[in-house]
Amino acid sequence: MVKKRLAIYFTFISLLAGNTAFSQSNISTEHLDLEGDVLAWYDSQMGLQNTPLQIGNLNNAERKARRSHQYLETPTWVKGNLIYRGQKFENIDLLYDIYADKLITKNTGNLRYAAQPVELLKNQVSTFSIYDRVFEYIEEPVELFVKGFFEIMYRGENMEVLVKRLKIVEIESDGVNAYSRYDKYFLRMDGEIHPLRNRFSVLKRFPNHKKEVRAYLRNQGFPTFRLGNDHQIKSLVAYCDALSS
C-alpha cells in the first residue's frame, strides 16, 4: 500500500511538472479528487491489468451439471467490491463459485489467456461484497469446513451470524446431475463459533434468557423457527444480542 501511494505521488508530481512520458499517456487528472479515493482514481488511470487483481490462478471451472450452475446466484458476471492483498477495489466483475469456494474475476492482464478468468488467492481476499451481501475470509476452520469464505449475515455488538453458502452435486430422479443449494449457519460470540442447527441450539447459548427468547419467537409469529430463513435468524440473534448488552 505504501509503495502504491508513492507511485501515485510520483505520477501526480510528474503530471504537474509536465513529464513528457506521462503527458503523452492517457492519464488525466480531470476526475481526481484529492479528498476522495485517490487509490481508485489511480487504478482507473493505470488499468486493472496493472493491479494485484491479476495475481492468482487461471480458473478452469468444471461444470458438473447441465441444467444448473455452481455460482451464488447467477452464472454471469456481477459487479462487486473487495479488498485484495490489502487494496480496495470497487465495481469489479466477480463470480463466486460456492461449490468450490472460489472467488473469480475477469482476466485483463494477458490477452493470450483473456478467455480464462482469474481465481483470486483465497487467503489474500479479506472481504468482498456482491448482491448486497458481505463475505469475509475466515482463517480458522469452522466445524467441518476448512478456512474459507463466510457471509457475515449479522454483525452486532456482542455476536455475529456467519453463513456458509454452498452447493453440492446430487443425482436427480432422471439420472442427471444437479447442483443443490445448502446454507449452514453459525453464531460467533465470546471468541468461539457455534453451529446453529435449530432453535434449541440458539437457546443453549442463552441459558439465562430462555423464557424471553421463547416469548419473542412466539410473538414474532415463527414459534417453530426454521433454519434457512435468514429473516428469522437475523431477527432472533439481534434480539439476543440486545439481551446480552
mmCIF file of C-alpha atoms in Angstrom:
data_model
loop_
_atom_site.group_PDB
_atom_site.id
_atom_site.type_symbol
_atom_site.label_atom_id
_atom_site.label_comp_id
_atom_site.label_asym_id
_atom_site.label_seq_id
_atom_site.Cartn_x
_atom_site.Cartn_y
_atom_site.Cartn_z
ATOM 1 C CA MET A 1 0.000 0.000 0.000
ATOM 2 C CA VAL A 2 2.872 2.395 0.844
ATOM 3 C CA LYS A 3 4.574 1.604 -2.468
ATOM 4 C CA LYS A 4 1.349 2.295 -4.316
ATOM 5 C CA ARG A 5 0.891 5.661 -2.609
ATOM 6 C CA LEU A 6 4.455 6.568 -3.553
ATOM 7 C CA ALA A 7 3.680 5.598 -7.164
ATOM 8 C CA ILE A 8 0.592 7.835 -7.093
ATOM 9 C CA TYR A 9 2.654 10.681 -5.671
ATOM 10 C CA PHE A 10 5.303 10.256 -8.375
ATOM 11 C CA THR A 11 2.657 10.120 -11.099
ATOM 12 C CA PHE A 12 0.917 13.260 -9.849
ATOM 13 C CA ILE A 13 4.165 15.233 -9.483
ATOM 14 C CA SER A 14 5.241 14.128 -12.963
ATOM 15 C CA LEU A 15 1.958 15.354 -14.430
ATOM 16 C CA LEU A 16 2.309 18.714 -12.688
ATOM 17 C CA ALA A 17 5.888 19.005 -13.923
ATOM 18 C CA GLY A 18 4.878 18.208 -17.491
ATOM 19 C CA ASN A 19 6.840 14.972 -17.697
ATOM 20 C CA THR A 20 6.828 14.007 -21.392
ATOM 21 C CA ALA A 21 6.200 10.297 -20.835
ATOM 22 C CA PHE A 22 3.130 10.971 -18.721
ATOM 23 C CA SER A 23 1.842 13.890 -20.769
ATOM 24 C CA GLN A 24 1.738 11.641 -23.841
ATOM 25 C CA SER A 25 -0.146 8.931 -21.984
ATOM 26 C CA ASN A 26 -3.872 8.705 -21.335
ATOM 27 C CA ILE A 27 -3.515 9.682 -17.679
ATOM 28 C CA SER A 28 -5.866 12.526 -16.770
ATOM 29 C CA THR A 29 -6.465 14.429 -13.539
ATOM 30 C CA GLU A 30 -9.929 15.535 -14.660
ATOM 31 C CA HIS A 31 -11.726 13.288 -12.177
ATOM 32 C CA LEU A 32 -9.047 13.354 -9.476
ATOM 33 C CA ASP A 33 -10.404 14.350 -6.062
ATOM 34 C CA LEU A 34 -7.548 14.697 -3.593
ATOM 35 C CA GLU A 35 -10.031 14.439 -0.725
ATOM 36 C CA GLY A 36 -11.683 11.351 -2.212
ATOM 37 C CA ASP A 37 -10.497 7.841 -3.056
ATOM 38 C CA VAL A 38 -7.166 8.531 -4.740
ATOM 39 C CA LEU A 39 -6.347 4.816 -4.939
ATOM 40 C CA ALA A 40 -9.466 4.192 -7.035
ATOM 41 C CA TRP A 41 -8.520 7.073 -9.350
ATOM 42 C CA TYR A 42 -5.041 5.606 -9.781
ATOM 43 C CA ASP A 43 -6.434 2.170 -10.678
ATOM 44 C CA SER A 44 -8.793 3.707 -13.234
ATOM 45 C CA GLN A 45 -5.889 5.513 -14.886
ATOM 46 C CA MET A 46 -3.360 2.675 -14.846
ATOM 47 C CA GLY A 47 -5.837 -0.073 -15.792
ATOM 48 C CA LEU A 48 -6.832 -3.205 -13.879
ATOM 49 C CA GLN A 49 -4.177 -5.171 -15.747
ATOM 50 C CA ASN A 50 -1.598 -3.336 -13.643
ATOM 51 C CA THR A 51 -3.185 -4.074 -10.268
ATOM 52 C CA PRO A 52 -2.971 -7.054 -7.876
ATOM 53 C CA LEU A 53 -6.287 -8.317 -9.316
ATOM 54 C CA GLN A 54 -4.257 -10.239 -11.864
ATOM 55 C CA ILE A 55 -2.347 -12.120 -9.167
ATOM 56 C CA GLY A 56 -3.932 -15.542 -8.899
ATOM 57 C CA ASN A 57 -4.507 -18.753 -10.819
ATOM 58 C CA LEU A 58 -6.194 -19.314 -14.154
ATOM 59 C CA ASN A 59 -9.627 -20.699 -13.387
ATOM 60 C CA ASN A 60 -10.701 -23.878 -15.151
ATOM 61 C CA ALA A 61 -14.156 -24.351 -13.672
ATOM 62 C CA GLU A 62 -15.667 -27.718 -14.493
ATOM 63 C CA ARG A 63 -19.439 -27.624 -14.689
ATOM 64 C CA LYS A 64 -20.795 -30.891 -13.354
ATOM 65 C CA ALA A 65 -24.472 -30.229 -14.167
ATOM 66 C CA ARG A 66 -26.061 -29.104 -17.432
ATOM 67 C CA ARG A 67 -29.227 -27.504 -16.075
ATOM 68 C CA SER A 68 -27.814 -25.757 -13.011
ATOM 69 C CA HIS A 69 -24.677 -23.904 -12.007
ATOM 70 C CA GLN A 70 -22.226 -23.729 -9.124
ATOM 71 C CA TYR A 71 -22.355 -19.964 -8.529
ATOM 72 C CA LEU A 72 -24.003 -17.987 -5.741
ATOM 73 C CA GLU A 73 -26.941 -16.500 -7.646
ATOM 74 C CA THR A 74 -26.285 -16.373 -11.386
ATOM 75 C CA PRO A 75 -23.567 -17.785 -13.684
ATOM 76 C CA THR A 76 -22.914 -14.312 -15.131
ATOM 77 C CA TRP A 77 -20.522 -11.594 -14.035
ATOM 78 C CA VAL A 78 -21.821 -9.271 -11.331
ATOM 79 C CA LYS A 79 -20.336 -6.016 -10.076
ATOM 80 C CA GLY A 80 -18.900 -6.137 -6.592
ATOM 81 C CA ASN A 81 -16.333 -4.695 -4.227
ATOM 82 C CA LEU A 82 -13.435 -6.377 -2.487
ATOM 83 C CA ILE A 83 -10.258 -5.921 -0.506
ATOM 84 C CA TYR A 84 -7.490 -7.994 -2.068
ATOM 85 C CA ARG A 85 -3.901 -8.051 -0.836
ATOM 86 C CA GLY A 86 -4.729 -5.073 1.362
ATOM 87 C CA GLN A 87 -6.065 -2.977 -1.512
ATOM 88 C CA LYS A 88 -9.660 -1.896 -2.026
ATOM 89 C CA PHE A 89 -11.363 -2.378 -5.419
ATOM 90 C CA GLU A 90 -14.838 -1.188 -6.337
ATOM 91 C CA ASN A 91 -17.280 -2.058 -9.120
ATOM 92 C CA ILE A 92 -15.264 -5.099 -10.224
ATOM 93 C CA ASP A 93 -16.640 -8.037 -12.249
ATOM 94 C CA LEU A 94 -16.870 -11.024 -9.914
ATOM 95 C CA LEU A 95 -18.184 -14.590 -9.776
ATOM 96 C CA TYR A 96 -18.414 -16.567 -6.555
ATOM 97 C CA ASP A 97 -18.258 -20.334 -7.075
ATOM 98 C CA ILE A 98 -19.850 -21.676 -3.878
ATOM 99 C CA TYR A 99 -19.357 -25.306 -4.924
ATOM 100 C CA ALA A 100 -15.569 -24.902 -4.887
ATOM 101 C CA ASP A 101 -15.492 -21.801 -2.635
ATOM 102 C CA LYS A 102 -13.584 -19.716 -5.193
ATOM 103 C CA LEU A 103 -13.784 -16.010 -5.989
ATOM 104 C CA ILE A 104 -13.189 -15.268 -9.663
ATOM 105 C CA THR A 105 -12.601 -12.085 -11.652
ATOM 106 C CA LYS A 106 -12.008 -11.245 -15.295
ATOM 107 C CA ASN A 107 -8.561 -11.696 -16.802
ATOM 108 C CA THR A 108 -7.360 -8.316 -18.065
ATOM 109 C CA GLY A 109 -3.644 -8.883 -17.713
ATOM 110 C CA ASN A 110 -2.755 -11.293 -20.503
ATOM 111 C CA LEU A 111 -4.526 -11.246 -23.861
ATOM 112 C CA ARG A 112 -3.341 -14.783 -24.563
ATOM 113 C CA TYR A 113 -5.422 -16.069 -21.640
ATOM 114 C CA ALA A 114 -8.179 -13.433 -21.706
ATOM 115 C CA ALA A 115 -10.861 -16.113 -22.075
ATOM 116 C CA GLN A 116 -9.778 -17.717 -18.789
ATOM 117 C CA PRO A 117 -10.790 -15.782 -15.669
ATOM 118 C CA VAL A 118 -8.515 -15.332 -12.695
ATOM 119 C CA GLU A 119 -9.139 -17.237 -9.484
ATOM 120 C CA LEU A 120 -8.047 -14.888 -6.711
ATOM 121 C CA LEU A 121 -5.837 -16.243 -3.949
ATOM 122 C CA LYS A 122 -8.389 -17.061 -1.269
ATOM 123 C CA ASN A 123 -6.309 -16.247 1.790
ATOM 124 C CA GLN A 124 -5.488 -12.819 0.377
ATOM 125 C CA VAL A 125 -9.123 -11.771 -0.056
ATOM 126 C CA SER A 126 -10.001 -10.031 3.202
ATOM 127 C CA THR A 127 -13.604 -9.279 2.281
ATOM 128 C CA PHE A 128 -15.879 -8.929 -0.734
ATOM 129 C CA SER A 129 -19.474 -7.916 -1.366
ATOM 130 C CA ILE A 130 -21.902 -8.941 -4.102
ATOM 131 C CA TYR A 131 -25.723 -8.983 -4.287
ATOM 132 C CA ASP A 132 -25.731 -6.677 -1.225
ATOM 133 C CA ARG A 133 -24.094 -9.439 0.803
ATOM 134 C CA VAL A 134 -20.766 -9.199 2.610
ATOM 135 C CA PHE A 135 -18.351 -12.138 2.739
ATOM 136 C CA GLU A 136 -15.162 -12.487 4.714
ATOM 137 C CA TYR A 137 -12.291 -14.928 4.647
ATOM 138 C CA ILE A 138 -12.300 -16.825 7.953
ATOM 139 C CA GLU A 139 -8.847 -18.067 8.841
ATOM 140 C CA GLU A 140 -9.884 -20.676 11.404
ATOM 141 C CA PRO A 141 -11.650 -23.928 10.470
ATOM 142 C CA VAL A 142 -15.398 -23.761 11.163
ATOM 143 C CA GLU A 143 -16.891 -27.133 12.106
ATOM 144 C CA LEU A 144 -16.290 -29.401 9.066
ATOM 145 C CA PHE A 145 -15.288 -26.519 6.814
ATOM 146 C CA VAL A 146 -11.687 -25.547 6.308
ATOM 147 C CA LYS A 147 -10.586 -21.934 6.009
ATOM 148 C CA GLY A 148 -12.726 -20.079 3.521
ATOM 149 C CA PHE A 149 -15.426 -17.531 2.752
ATOM 150 C CA PHE A 150 -18.427 -16.972 5.013
ATOM 151 C CA GLU A 151 -21.209 -14.444 4.650
ATOM 152 C CA ILE A 152 -21.491 -12.027 7.571
ATOM 153 C CA MET A 153 -25.285 -12.061 7.720
ATOM 154 C CA TYR A 154 -25.489 -10.196 11.017
ATOM 155 C CA ARG A 155 -22.886 -8.248 12.977
ATOM 156 C CA GLY A 156 -23.832 -6.799 16.334
ATOM 157 C CA GLU A 157 -22.018 -5.553 19.389
ATOM 158 C CA ASN A 158 -21.635 -8.958 21.022
ATOM 159 C CA MET A 159 -22.150 -11.553 18.312
ATOM 160 C CA GLU A 160 -22.233 -12.335 14.604
ATOM 161 C CA VAL A 161 -24.083 -14.757 12.365
ATOM 162 C CA LEU A 162 -21.857 -16.464 9.804
ATOM 163 C CA VAL A 163 -23.374 -18.359 6.887
ATOM 164 C CA LYS A 164 -21.604 -20.858 4.695
ATOM 165 C CA ARG A 165 -23.326 -20.686 1.317
ATOM 166 C CA LEU A 166 -22.558 -23.855 -0.591
ATOM 167 C CA LYS A 167 -23.749 -26.232 -3.267
ATOM 168 C CA ILE A 168 -23.321 -29.951 -3.683
ATOM 169 C CA VAL A 169 -23.900 -32.184 -6.683
ATOM 170 C CA GLU A 170 -26.815 -34.608 -6.475
ATOM 171 C CA ILE A 171 -28.356 -37.006 -8.967
ATOM 172 C CA GLU A 172 -31.946 -36.170 -9.863
ATOM 173 C CA SER A 173 -34.699 -38.738 -10.491
ATOM 174 C CA ASP A 174 -33.945 -38.722 -14.216
ATOM 175 C CA GLY A 175 -30.312 -39.596 -13.533
ATOM 176 C CA VAL A 176 -28.979 -36.117 -14.390
ATOM 177 C CA ASN A 177 -26.566 -34.277 -12.125
ATOM 178 C CA ALA A 178 -27.828 -31.100 -10.464
ATOM 179 C CA TYR A 179 -26.363 -28.555 -8.064
ATOM 180 C CA SER A 180 -28.337 -28.278 -4.828
ATOM 181 C CA ARG A 181 -28.036 -25.280 -2.526
ATOM 182 C CA TYR A 182 -27.355 -25.644 1.200
ATOM 183 C CA ASP A 183 -26.772 -22.985 3.840
ATOM 184 C CA LYS A 184 -25.030 -23.625 7.145
ATOM 185 C CA TYR A 185 -25.437 -21.091 9.955
ATOM 186 C CA PHE A 186 -23.047 -20.300 12.786
ATOM 187 C CA LEU A 187 -23.060 -17.957 15.769
ATOM 188 C CA ARG A 188 -19.785 -16.286 16.695
ATOM 189 C CA MET A 189 -19.647 -14.937 20.236
ATOM 190 C CA ASP A 190 -17.117 -14.745 23.056
ATOM 191 C CA GLY A 191 -14.356 -15.686 20.636
ATOM 192 C CA GLU A 192 -15.969 -19.008 19.685
ATOM 193 C CA ILE A 193 -18.032 -20.214 16.716
ATOM 194 C CA HIS A 194 -21.085 -22.399 17.378
ATOM 195 C CA PRO A 195 -23.304 -24.155 14.812
ATOM 196 C CA LEU A 196 -26.955 -23.085 14.604
ATOM 197 C CA ARG A 197 -28.993 -26.173 13.719
ATOM 198 C CA ASN A 198 -32.368 -25.356 15.305
ATOM 199 C CA ARG A 199 -33.942 -23.111 17.927
ATOM 200 C CA PHE A 200 -32.571 -25.313 20.716
ATOM 201 C CA SER A 201 -29.011 -24.597 19.609
ATOM 202 C CA VAL A 202 -29.843 -20.889 19.986
ATOM 203 C CA LEU A 203 -31.495 -21.306 23.390
ATOM 204 C CA LYS A 204 -28.446 -23.256 24.555
ATOM 205 C CA ARG A 205 -26.279 -20.201 24.058
ATOM 206 C CA PHE A 206 -28.537 -18.034 26.225
ATOM 207 C CA PRO A 207 -29.464 -20.180 29.255
ATOM 208 C CA ASN A 208 -30.409 -17.124 31.333
ATOM 209 C CA HIS A 209 -32.869 -15.811 28.748
ATOM 210 C CA LYS A 210 -34.731 -18.920 27.560
ATOM 211 C CA LYS A 211 -38.117 -17.583 28.667
ATOM 212 C CA GLU A 212 -37.615 -14.255 26.873
ATOM 213 C CA VAL A 213 -36.359 -15.926 23.703
ATOM 214 C CA ARG A 214 -39.325 -18.333 23.562
ATOM 215 C CA ALA A 215 -41.728 -15.441 24.081
ATOM 216 C CA TYR A 216 -40.011 -13.432 21.348
ATOM 217 C CA LEU A 217 -40.317 -16.294 18.842
ATOM 218 C CA ARG A 218 -43.981 -16.724 19.703
ATOM 219 C CA ASN A 219 -44.755 -13.002 19.471
ATOM 220 C CA GLN A 220 -42.969 -12.689 16.132
ATOM 221 C CA GLY A 221 -45.167 -15.371 14.605
ATOM 222 C CA PHE A 222 -42.474 -18.002 13.986
ATOM 223 C CA PRO A 223 -42.516 -20.276 17.060
ATOM 224 C CA THR A 224 -41.070 -23.219 15.111
ATOM 225 C CA PHE A 225 -38.018 -21.175 13.977
ATOM 226 C CA ARG A 226 -36.755 -22.659 10.727
ATOM 227 C CA LEU A 227 -33.100 -22.526 9.847
ATOM 228 C CA GLY A 228 -32.838 -21.459 6.243
ATOM 229 C CA ASN A 229 -34.981 -18.405 6.875
ATOM 230 C CA ASP A 230 -32.473 -15.557 7.007
ATOM 231 C CA HIS A 231 -35.027 -13.058 8.304
ATOM 232 C CA GLN A 232 -35.940 -15.216 11.305
ATOM 233 C CA ILE A 233 -32.327 -15.898 12.208
ATOM 234 C CA LYS A 234 -31.248 -12.253 11.937
ATOM 235 C CA SER A 235 -34.247 -11.101 13.985
ATOM 236 C CA LEU A 236 -33.667 -13.659 16.722
ATOM 237 C CA VAL A 237 -29.921 -13.083 17.025
ATOM 238 C CA ALA A 238 -30.390 -9.302 17.030
ATOM 239 C CA TYR A 239 -32.862 -9.729 19.896
ATOM 240 C CA CYS A 240 -30.430 -11.984 21.788
ATOM 241 C CA ASP A 241 -27.637 -9.503 21.117
ATOM 242 C CA ALA A 242 -29.708 -6.767 22.779
ATOM 243 C CA LEU A 243 -30.399 -9.042 25.753
ATOM 244 C CA SER A 244 -26.659 -9.590 26.179
ATOM 245 C CA SER A 245 -25.795 -5.887 26.201
#
